[in-house]
N, CA, C and O of each residue as an XYZ file, in Angstrom:
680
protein
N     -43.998     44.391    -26.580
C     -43.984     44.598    -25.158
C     -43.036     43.580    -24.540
O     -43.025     42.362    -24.716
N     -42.236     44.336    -23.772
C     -41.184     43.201    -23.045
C     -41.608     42.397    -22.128
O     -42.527     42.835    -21.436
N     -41.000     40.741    -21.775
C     -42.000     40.084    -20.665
C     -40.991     40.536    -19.559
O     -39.807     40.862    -19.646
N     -41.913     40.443    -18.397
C     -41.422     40.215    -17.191
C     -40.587     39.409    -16.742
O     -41.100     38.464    -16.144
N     -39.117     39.416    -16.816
C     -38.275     38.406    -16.337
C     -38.722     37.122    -14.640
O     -38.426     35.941    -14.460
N     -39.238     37.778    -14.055
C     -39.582     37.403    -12.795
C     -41.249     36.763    -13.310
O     -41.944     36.360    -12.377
N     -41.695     36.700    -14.358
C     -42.512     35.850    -14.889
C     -42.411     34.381    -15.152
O     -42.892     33.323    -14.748
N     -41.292     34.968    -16.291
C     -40.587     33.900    -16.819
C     -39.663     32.604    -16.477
O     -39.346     31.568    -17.061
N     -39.367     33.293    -15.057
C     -38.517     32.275    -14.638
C     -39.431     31.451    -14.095
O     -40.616     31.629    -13.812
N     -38.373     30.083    -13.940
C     -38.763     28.456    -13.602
C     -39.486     28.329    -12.075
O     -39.218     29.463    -11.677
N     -39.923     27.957    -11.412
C     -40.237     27.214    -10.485
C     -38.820     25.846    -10.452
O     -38.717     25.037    -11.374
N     -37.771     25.845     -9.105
C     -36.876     25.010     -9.095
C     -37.091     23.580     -9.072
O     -36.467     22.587     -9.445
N     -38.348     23.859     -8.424
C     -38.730     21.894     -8.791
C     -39.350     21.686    -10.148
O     -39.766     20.530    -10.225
N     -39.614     22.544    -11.505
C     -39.710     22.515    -12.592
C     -38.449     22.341    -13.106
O     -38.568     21.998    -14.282
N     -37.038     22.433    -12.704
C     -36.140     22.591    -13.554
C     -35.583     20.936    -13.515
O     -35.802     20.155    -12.589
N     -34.840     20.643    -14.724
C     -33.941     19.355    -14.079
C     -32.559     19.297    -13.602
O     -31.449     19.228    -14.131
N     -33.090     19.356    -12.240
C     -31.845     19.574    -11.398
C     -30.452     18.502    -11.958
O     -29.263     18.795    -12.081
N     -31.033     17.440    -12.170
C     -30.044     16.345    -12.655
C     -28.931     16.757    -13.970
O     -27.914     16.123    -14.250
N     -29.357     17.791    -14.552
C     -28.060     17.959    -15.746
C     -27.370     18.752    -14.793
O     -26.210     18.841    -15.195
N     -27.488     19.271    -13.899
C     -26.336     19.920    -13.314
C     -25.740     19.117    -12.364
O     -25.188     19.792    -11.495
N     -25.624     17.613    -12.166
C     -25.318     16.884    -11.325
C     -23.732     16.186    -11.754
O     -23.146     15.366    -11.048
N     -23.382     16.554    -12.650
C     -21.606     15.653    -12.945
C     -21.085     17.152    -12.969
O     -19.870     16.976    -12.879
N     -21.256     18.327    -13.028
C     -20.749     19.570    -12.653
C     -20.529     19.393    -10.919
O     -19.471     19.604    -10.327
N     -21.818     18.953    -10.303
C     -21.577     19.329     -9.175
C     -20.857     18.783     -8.465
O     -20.327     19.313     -7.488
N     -20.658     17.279     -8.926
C     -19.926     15.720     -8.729
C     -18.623     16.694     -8.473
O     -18.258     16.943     -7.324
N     -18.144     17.072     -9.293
C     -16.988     17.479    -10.215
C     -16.103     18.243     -8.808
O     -15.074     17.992     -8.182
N     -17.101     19.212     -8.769
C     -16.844     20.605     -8.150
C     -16.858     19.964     -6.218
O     -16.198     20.534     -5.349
N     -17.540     19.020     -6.010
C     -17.558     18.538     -4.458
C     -16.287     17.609     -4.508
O     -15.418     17.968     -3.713
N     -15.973     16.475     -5.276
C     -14.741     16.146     -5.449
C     -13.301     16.418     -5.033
O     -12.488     15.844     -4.310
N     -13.309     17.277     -5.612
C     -12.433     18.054     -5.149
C     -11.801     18.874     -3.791
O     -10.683     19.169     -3.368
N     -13.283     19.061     -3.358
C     -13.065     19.436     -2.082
C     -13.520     18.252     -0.845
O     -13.476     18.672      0.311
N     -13.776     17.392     -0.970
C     -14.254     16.493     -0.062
C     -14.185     14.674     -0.429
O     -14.073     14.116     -1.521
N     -14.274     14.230      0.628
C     -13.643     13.018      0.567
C     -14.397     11.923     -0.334
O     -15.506     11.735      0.165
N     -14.212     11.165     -1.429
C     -14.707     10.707     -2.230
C     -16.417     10.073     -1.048
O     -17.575     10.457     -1.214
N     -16.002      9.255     -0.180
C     -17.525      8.351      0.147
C     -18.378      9.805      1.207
O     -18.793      9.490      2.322
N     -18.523     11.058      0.799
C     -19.023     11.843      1.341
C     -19.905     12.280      0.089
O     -21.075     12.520      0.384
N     -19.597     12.416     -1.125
C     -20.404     12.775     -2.259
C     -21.045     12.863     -2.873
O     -21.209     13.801     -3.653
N     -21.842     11.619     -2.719
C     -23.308     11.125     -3.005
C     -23.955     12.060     -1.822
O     -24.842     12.791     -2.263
N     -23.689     12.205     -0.320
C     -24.403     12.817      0.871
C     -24.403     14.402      0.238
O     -25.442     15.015     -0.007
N     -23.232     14.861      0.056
C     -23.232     15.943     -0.287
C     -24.108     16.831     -1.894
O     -24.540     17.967     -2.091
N     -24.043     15.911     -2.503
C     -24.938     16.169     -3.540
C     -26.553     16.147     -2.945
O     -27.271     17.146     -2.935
N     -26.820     15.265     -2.626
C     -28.137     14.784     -1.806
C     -28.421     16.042     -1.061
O     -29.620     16.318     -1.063
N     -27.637     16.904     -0.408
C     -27.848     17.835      0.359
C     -27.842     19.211     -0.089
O     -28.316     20.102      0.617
N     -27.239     19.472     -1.430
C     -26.828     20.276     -2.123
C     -28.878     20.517     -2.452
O     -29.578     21.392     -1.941
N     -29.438     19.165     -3.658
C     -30.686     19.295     -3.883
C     -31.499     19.235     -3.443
O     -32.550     19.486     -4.033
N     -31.448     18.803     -1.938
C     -32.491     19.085     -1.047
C     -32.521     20.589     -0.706
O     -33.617     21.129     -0.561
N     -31.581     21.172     -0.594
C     -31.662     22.561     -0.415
C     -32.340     23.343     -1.154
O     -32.951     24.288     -0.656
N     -32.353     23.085     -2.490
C     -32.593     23.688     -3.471
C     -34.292     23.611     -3.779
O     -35.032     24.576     -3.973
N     -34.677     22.116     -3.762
C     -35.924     22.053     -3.617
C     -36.900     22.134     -3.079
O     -37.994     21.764     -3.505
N     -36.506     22.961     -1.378
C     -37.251     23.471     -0.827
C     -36.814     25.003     -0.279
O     -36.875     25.261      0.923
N     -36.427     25.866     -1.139
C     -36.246     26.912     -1.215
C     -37.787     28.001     -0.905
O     -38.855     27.883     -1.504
N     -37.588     28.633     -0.225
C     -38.763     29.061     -0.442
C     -39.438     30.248     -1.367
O     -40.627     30.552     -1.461
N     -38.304     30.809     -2.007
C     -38.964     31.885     -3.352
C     -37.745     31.427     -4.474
O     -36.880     32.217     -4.849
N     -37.831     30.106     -4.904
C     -37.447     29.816     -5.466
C     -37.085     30.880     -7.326
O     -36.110     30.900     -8.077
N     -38.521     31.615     -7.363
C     -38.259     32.720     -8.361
C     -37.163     33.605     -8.466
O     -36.704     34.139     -9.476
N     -36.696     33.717     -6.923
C     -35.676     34.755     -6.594
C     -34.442     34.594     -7.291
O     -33.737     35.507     -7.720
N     -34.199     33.191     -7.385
C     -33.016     32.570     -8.334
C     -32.837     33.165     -9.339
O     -33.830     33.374    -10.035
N     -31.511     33.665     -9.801
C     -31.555     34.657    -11.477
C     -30.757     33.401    -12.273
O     -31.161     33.092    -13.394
N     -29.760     32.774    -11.749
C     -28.613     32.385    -12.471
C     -28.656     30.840    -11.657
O     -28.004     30.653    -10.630
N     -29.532     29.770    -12.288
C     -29.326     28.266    -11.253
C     -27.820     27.719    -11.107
O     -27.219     27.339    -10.102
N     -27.516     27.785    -12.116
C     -25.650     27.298    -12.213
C     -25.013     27.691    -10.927
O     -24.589     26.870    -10.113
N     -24.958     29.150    -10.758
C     -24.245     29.962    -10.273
C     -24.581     29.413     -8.496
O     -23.710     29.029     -7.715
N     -26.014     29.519     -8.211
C     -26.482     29.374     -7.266
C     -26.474     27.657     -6.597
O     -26.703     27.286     -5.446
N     -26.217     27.075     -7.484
C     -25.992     25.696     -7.044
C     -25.015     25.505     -6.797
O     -25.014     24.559     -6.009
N     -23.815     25.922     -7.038
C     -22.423     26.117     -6.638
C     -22.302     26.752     -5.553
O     -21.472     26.218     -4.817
N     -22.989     28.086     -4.938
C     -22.895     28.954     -4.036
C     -23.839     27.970     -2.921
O     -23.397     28.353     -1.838
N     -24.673     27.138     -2.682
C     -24.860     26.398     -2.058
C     -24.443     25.080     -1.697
O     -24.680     24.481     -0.648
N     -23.675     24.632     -2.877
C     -22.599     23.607     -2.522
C     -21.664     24.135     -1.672
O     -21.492     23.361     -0.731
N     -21.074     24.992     -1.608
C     -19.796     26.164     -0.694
C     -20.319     25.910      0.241
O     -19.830     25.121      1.049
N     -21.681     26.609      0.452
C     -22.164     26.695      2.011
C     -22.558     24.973      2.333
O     -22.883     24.739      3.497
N     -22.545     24.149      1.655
C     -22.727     22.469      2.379
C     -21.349     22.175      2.641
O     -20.981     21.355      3.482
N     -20.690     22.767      2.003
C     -19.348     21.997      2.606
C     -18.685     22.589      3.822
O     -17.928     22.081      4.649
N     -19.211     23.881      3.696
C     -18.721     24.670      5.115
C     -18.928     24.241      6.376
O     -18.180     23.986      7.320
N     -20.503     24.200      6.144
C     -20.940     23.317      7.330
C     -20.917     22.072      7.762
O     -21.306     21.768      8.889
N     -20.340     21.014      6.689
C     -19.959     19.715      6.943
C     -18.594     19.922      7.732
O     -18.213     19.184      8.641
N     -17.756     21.295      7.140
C     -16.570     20.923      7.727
C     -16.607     21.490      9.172
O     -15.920     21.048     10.093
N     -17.567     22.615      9.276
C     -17.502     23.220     10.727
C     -18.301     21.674     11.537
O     -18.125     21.621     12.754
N     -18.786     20.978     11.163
C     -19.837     19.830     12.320
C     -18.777     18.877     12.322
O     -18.937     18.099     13.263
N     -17.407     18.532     11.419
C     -16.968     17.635     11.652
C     -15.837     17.468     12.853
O     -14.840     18.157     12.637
N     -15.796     16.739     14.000
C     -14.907     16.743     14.830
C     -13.230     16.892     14.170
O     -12.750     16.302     13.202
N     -12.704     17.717     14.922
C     -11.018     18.193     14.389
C     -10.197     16.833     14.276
O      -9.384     16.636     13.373
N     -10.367     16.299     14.858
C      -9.469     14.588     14.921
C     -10.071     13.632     13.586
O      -9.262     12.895     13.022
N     -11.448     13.669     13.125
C     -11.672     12.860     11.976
C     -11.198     13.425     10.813
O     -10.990     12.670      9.863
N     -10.863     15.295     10.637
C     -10.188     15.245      9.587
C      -8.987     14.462      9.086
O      -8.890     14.056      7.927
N      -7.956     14.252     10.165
C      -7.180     13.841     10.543
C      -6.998     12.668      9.267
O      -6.194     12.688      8.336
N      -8.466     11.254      9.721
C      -8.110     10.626      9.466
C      -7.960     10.139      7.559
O      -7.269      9.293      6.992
N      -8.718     10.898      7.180
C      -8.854     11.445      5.721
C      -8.293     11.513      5.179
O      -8.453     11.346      3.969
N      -7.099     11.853      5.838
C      -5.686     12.954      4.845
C      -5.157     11.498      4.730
O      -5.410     10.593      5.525
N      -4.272     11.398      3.461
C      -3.642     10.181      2.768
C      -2.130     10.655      3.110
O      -1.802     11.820      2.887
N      -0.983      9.479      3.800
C       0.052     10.333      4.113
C       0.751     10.513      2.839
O       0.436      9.970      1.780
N       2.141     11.666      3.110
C       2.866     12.016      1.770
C       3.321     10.790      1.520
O       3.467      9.893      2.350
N       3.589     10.739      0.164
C       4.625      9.235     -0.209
C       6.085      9.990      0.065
O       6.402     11.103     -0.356
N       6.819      9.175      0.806
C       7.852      9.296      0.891
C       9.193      9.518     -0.326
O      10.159     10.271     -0.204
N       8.946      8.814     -1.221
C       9.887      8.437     -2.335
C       9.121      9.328     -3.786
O       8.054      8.888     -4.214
N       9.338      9.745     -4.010
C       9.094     10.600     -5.197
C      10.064     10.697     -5.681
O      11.068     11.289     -5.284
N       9.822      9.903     -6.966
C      10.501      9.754     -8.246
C      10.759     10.716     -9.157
O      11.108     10.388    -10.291
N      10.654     11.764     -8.873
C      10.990     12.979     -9.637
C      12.361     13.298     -9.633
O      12.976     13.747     -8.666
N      13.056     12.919    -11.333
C      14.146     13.140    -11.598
C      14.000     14.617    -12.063
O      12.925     15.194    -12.220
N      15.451     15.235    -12.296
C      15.328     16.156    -13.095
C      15.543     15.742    -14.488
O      15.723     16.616    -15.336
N      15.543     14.874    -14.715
C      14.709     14.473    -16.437
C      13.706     14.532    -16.521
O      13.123     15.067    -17.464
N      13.138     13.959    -15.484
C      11.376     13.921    -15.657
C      11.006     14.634    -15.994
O      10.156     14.850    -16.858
N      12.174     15.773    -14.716
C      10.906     17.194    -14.591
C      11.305     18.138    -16.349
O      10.562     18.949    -16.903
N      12.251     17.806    -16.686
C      12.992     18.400    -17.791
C      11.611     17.904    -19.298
O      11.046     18.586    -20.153
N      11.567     16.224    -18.897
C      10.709     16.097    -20.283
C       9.217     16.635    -20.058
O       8.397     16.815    -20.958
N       8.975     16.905    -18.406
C       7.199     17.123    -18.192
C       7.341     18.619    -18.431
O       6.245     19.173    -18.531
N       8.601     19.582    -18.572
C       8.274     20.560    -18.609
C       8.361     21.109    -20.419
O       7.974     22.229    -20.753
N       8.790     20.346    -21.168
C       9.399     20.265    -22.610
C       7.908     19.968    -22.989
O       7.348     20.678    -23.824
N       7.236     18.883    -22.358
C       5.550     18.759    -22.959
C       5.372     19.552    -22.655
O       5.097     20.262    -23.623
N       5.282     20.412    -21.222
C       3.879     21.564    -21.284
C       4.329     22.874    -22.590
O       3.602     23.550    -23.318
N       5.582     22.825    -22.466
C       5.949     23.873    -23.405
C       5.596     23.872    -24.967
O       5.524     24.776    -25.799
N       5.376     22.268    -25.035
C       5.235     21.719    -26.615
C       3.206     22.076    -26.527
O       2.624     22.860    -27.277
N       2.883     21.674    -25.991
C       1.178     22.066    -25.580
C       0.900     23.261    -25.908
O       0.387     23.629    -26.965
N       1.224     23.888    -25.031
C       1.559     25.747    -25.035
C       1.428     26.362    -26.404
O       0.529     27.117    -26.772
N       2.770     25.796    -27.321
C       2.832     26.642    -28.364
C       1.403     25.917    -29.356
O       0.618     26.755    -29.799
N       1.199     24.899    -29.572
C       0.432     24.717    -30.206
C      -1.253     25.064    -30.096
O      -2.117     25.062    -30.973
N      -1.340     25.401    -28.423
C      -2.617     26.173    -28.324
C      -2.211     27.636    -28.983
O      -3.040     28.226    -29.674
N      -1.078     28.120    -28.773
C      -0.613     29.510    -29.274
C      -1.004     29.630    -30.804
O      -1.442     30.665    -31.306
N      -0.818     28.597    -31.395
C      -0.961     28.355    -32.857
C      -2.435     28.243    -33.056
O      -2.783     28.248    -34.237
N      -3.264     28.157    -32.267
C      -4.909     28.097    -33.172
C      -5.386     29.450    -32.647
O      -4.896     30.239    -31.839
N      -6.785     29.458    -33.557
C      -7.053     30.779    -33.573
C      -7.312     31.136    -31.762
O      -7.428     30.389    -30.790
N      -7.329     32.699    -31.926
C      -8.571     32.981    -30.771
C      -9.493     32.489    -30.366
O      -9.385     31.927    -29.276
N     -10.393     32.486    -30.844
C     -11.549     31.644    -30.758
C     -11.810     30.211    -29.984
O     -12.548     29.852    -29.067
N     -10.822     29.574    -30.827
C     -10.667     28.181    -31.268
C      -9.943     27.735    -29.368
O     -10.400     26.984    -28.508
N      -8.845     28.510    -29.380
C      -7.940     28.514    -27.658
C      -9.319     28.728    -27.013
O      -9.932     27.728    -26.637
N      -9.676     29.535    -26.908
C     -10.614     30.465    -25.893
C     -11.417     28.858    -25.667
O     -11.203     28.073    -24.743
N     -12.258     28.709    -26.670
C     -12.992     27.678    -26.305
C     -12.658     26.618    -25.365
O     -13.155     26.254    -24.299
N     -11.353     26.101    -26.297
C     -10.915     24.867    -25.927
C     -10.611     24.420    -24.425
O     -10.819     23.425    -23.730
N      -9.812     26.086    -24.238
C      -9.502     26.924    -22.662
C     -10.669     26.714    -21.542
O     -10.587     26.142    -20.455
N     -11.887     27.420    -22.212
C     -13.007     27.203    -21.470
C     -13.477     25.642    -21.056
O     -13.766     25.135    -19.973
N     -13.437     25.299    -21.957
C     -14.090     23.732    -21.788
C     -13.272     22.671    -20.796
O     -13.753     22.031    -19.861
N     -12.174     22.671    -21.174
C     -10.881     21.775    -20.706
C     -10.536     21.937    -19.395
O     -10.442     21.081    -18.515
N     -10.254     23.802    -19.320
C      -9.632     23.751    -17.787
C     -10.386     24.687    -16.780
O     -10.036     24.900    -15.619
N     -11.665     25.297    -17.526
C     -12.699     25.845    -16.731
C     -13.636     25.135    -16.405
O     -14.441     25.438    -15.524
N     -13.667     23.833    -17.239
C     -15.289     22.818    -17.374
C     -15.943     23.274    -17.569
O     -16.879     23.101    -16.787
N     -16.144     24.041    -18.434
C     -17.637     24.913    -18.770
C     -18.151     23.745    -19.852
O     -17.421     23.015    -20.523
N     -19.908     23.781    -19.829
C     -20.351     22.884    -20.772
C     -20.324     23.394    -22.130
O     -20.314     24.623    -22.185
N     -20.308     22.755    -23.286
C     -20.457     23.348    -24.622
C     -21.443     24.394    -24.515
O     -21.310     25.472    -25.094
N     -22.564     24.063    -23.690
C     -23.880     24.630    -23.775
C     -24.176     26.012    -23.376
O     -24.869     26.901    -23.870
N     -23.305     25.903    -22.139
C     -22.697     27.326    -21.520
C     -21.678     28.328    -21.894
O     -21.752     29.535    -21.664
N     -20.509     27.567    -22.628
C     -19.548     27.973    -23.195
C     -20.360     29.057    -24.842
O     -19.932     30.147    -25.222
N     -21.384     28.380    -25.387
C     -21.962     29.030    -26.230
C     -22.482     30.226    -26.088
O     -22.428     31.257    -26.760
N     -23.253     29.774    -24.611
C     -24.132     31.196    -24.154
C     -23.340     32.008    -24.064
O     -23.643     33.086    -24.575
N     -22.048     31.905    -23.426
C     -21.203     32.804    -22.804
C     -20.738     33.518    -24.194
O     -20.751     34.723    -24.448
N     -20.428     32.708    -24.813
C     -19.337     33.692    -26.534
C     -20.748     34.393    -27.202
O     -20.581     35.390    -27.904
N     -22.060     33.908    -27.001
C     -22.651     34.265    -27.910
C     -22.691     33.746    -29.310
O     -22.788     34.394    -30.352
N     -22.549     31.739    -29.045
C     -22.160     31.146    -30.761
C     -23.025     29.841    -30.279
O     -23.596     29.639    -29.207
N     -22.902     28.906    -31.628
C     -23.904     28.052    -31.459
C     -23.131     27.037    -30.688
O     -21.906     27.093    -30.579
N     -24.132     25.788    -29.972
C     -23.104     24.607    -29.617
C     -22.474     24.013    -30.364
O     -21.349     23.615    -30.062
N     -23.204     23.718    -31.927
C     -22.499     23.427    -32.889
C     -21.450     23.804    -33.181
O     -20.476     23.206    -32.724
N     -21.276     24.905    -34.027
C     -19.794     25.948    -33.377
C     -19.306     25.881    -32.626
O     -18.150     26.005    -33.030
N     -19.263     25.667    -30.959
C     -18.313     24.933    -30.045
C     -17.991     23.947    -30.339
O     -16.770     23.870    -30.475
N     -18.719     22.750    -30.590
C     -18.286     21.075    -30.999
C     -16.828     21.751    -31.496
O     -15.736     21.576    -30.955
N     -17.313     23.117    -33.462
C     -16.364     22.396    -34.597
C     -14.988     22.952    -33.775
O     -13.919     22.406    -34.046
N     -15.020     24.057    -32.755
C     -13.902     24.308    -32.214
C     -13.067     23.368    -31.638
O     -11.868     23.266    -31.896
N     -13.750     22.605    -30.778
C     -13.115     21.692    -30.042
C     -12.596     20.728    -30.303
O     -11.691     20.152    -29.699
N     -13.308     20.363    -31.562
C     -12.718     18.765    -32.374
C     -11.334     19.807    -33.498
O     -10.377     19.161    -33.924
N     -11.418     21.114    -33.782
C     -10.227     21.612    -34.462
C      -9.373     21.345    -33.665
O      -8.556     20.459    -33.915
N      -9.347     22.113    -32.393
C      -8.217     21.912    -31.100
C      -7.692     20.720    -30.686
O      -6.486     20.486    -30.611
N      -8.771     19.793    -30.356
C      -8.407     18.433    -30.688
C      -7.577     17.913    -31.791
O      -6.657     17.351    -31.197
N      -7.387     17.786    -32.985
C      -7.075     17.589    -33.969
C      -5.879     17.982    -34.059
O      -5.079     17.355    -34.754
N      -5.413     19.442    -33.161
C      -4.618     19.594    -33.931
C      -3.341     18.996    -33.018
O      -2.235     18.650    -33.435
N      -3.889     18.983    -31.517
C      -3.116     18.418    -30.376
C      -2.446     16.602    -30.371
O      -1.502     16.066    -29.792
N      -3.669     16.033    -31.479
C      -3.612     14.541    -31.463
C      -2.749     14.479    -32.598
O      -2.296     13.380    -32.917
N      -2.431     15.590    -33.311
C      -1.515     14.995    -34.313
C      -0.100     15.799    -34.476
O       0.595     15.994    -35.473
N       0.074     16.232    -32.970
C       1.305     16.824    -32.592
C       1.690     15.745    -31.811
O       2.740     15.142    -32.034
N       0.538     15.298    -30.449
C       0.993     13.696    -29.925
C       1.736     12.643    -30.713
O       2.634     11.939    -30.251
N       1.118     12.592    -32.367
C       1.192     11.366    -32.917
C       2.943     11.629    -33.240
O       3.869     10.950    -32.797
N       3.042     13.026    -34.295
C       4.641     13.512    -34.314
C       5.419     13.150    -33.449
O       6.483     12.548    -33.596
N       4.750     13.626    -32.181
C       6.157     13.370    -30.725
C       6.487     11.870    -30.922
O       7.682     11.658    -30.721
N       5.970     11.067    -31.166
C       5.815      9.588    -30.837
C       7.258      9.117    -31.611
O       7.596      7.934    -31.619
């Protein structure tokens, strides 16, 4: 007999909100000004922990992100138009970008490139996921349908094979 999904699920103040907390770091970062982030996290799990059908939740990941969106929305709609202002860091004037630079930064990405080209499917996909999606091993597993273990051996292959193309260039 199949269980009831809407059984099964957590109660949100049963879950530990805290492993999803350097994801969320991660993800507010980015959009907001470093000494706002601790507030914004703070506000992110207060939300969460007084939800009121907390069961309703299917996917916590998903939904902790979709309520981070809506904290930042509203931080930015309450914040007066002139304090954004003061936030913004001005352009640097002098940028050192030769066209050598840009010649050797574009010769690495190209040298990167082929050598992700060179490992398996699998092995990219992962590495892909982890690196420039941030997905956790843990998630990255769920998602392929493989163990975390099996993610690790991917990642330390990919690794491996990148650190000893670095070492060549040298």
């Amino acid at each position: 007999m199949a269980s009831d999904p809407l059984k099964t699920r957590l109660e949100i103040s049963q879950l530990d909100l805290v492993r999803y907390e350097p994801g969320l770091r991660r993800y507010l970062r980015r959009r907001a000004p470093a000494g706002q982030v601790d507030d914004l996290v703070q506000e992110v799990f207060t939300r969460l922990l007084t939800l009121r059908d907390p069961a309703a939740v299917v996917d916590l990941e998903r939904y902790i992100f979709v309520v981070a969106s809506s904290v930042l929305s509203r931080q930015r709609r309450r914040a007066a138009p002139w304090e954004s202002f003061g936030e913004v860091e001005p352009p640097e004037l002098h940028d050192n970008l030769t066209p050598e630079r840009s010649l050797i930064g574009k010769e690495g990405v190209e040298g990167v490139l082929a050598v992700l080209d060179g490992l398996s499917p699998r092995t990219r996909h992962v590495f892909l996921l982890h690196r420039f999606e941030e997905m956790t091993y843990q998630r990255i597993a769920r998602e392929l349908g493989i163990s975390v273990s099996a993610v690790e051996k991917h990642m330390m292959a990919a690794l491996k094979v990148l650190f000893s193309r670095a070492r060549s260039d040298r």
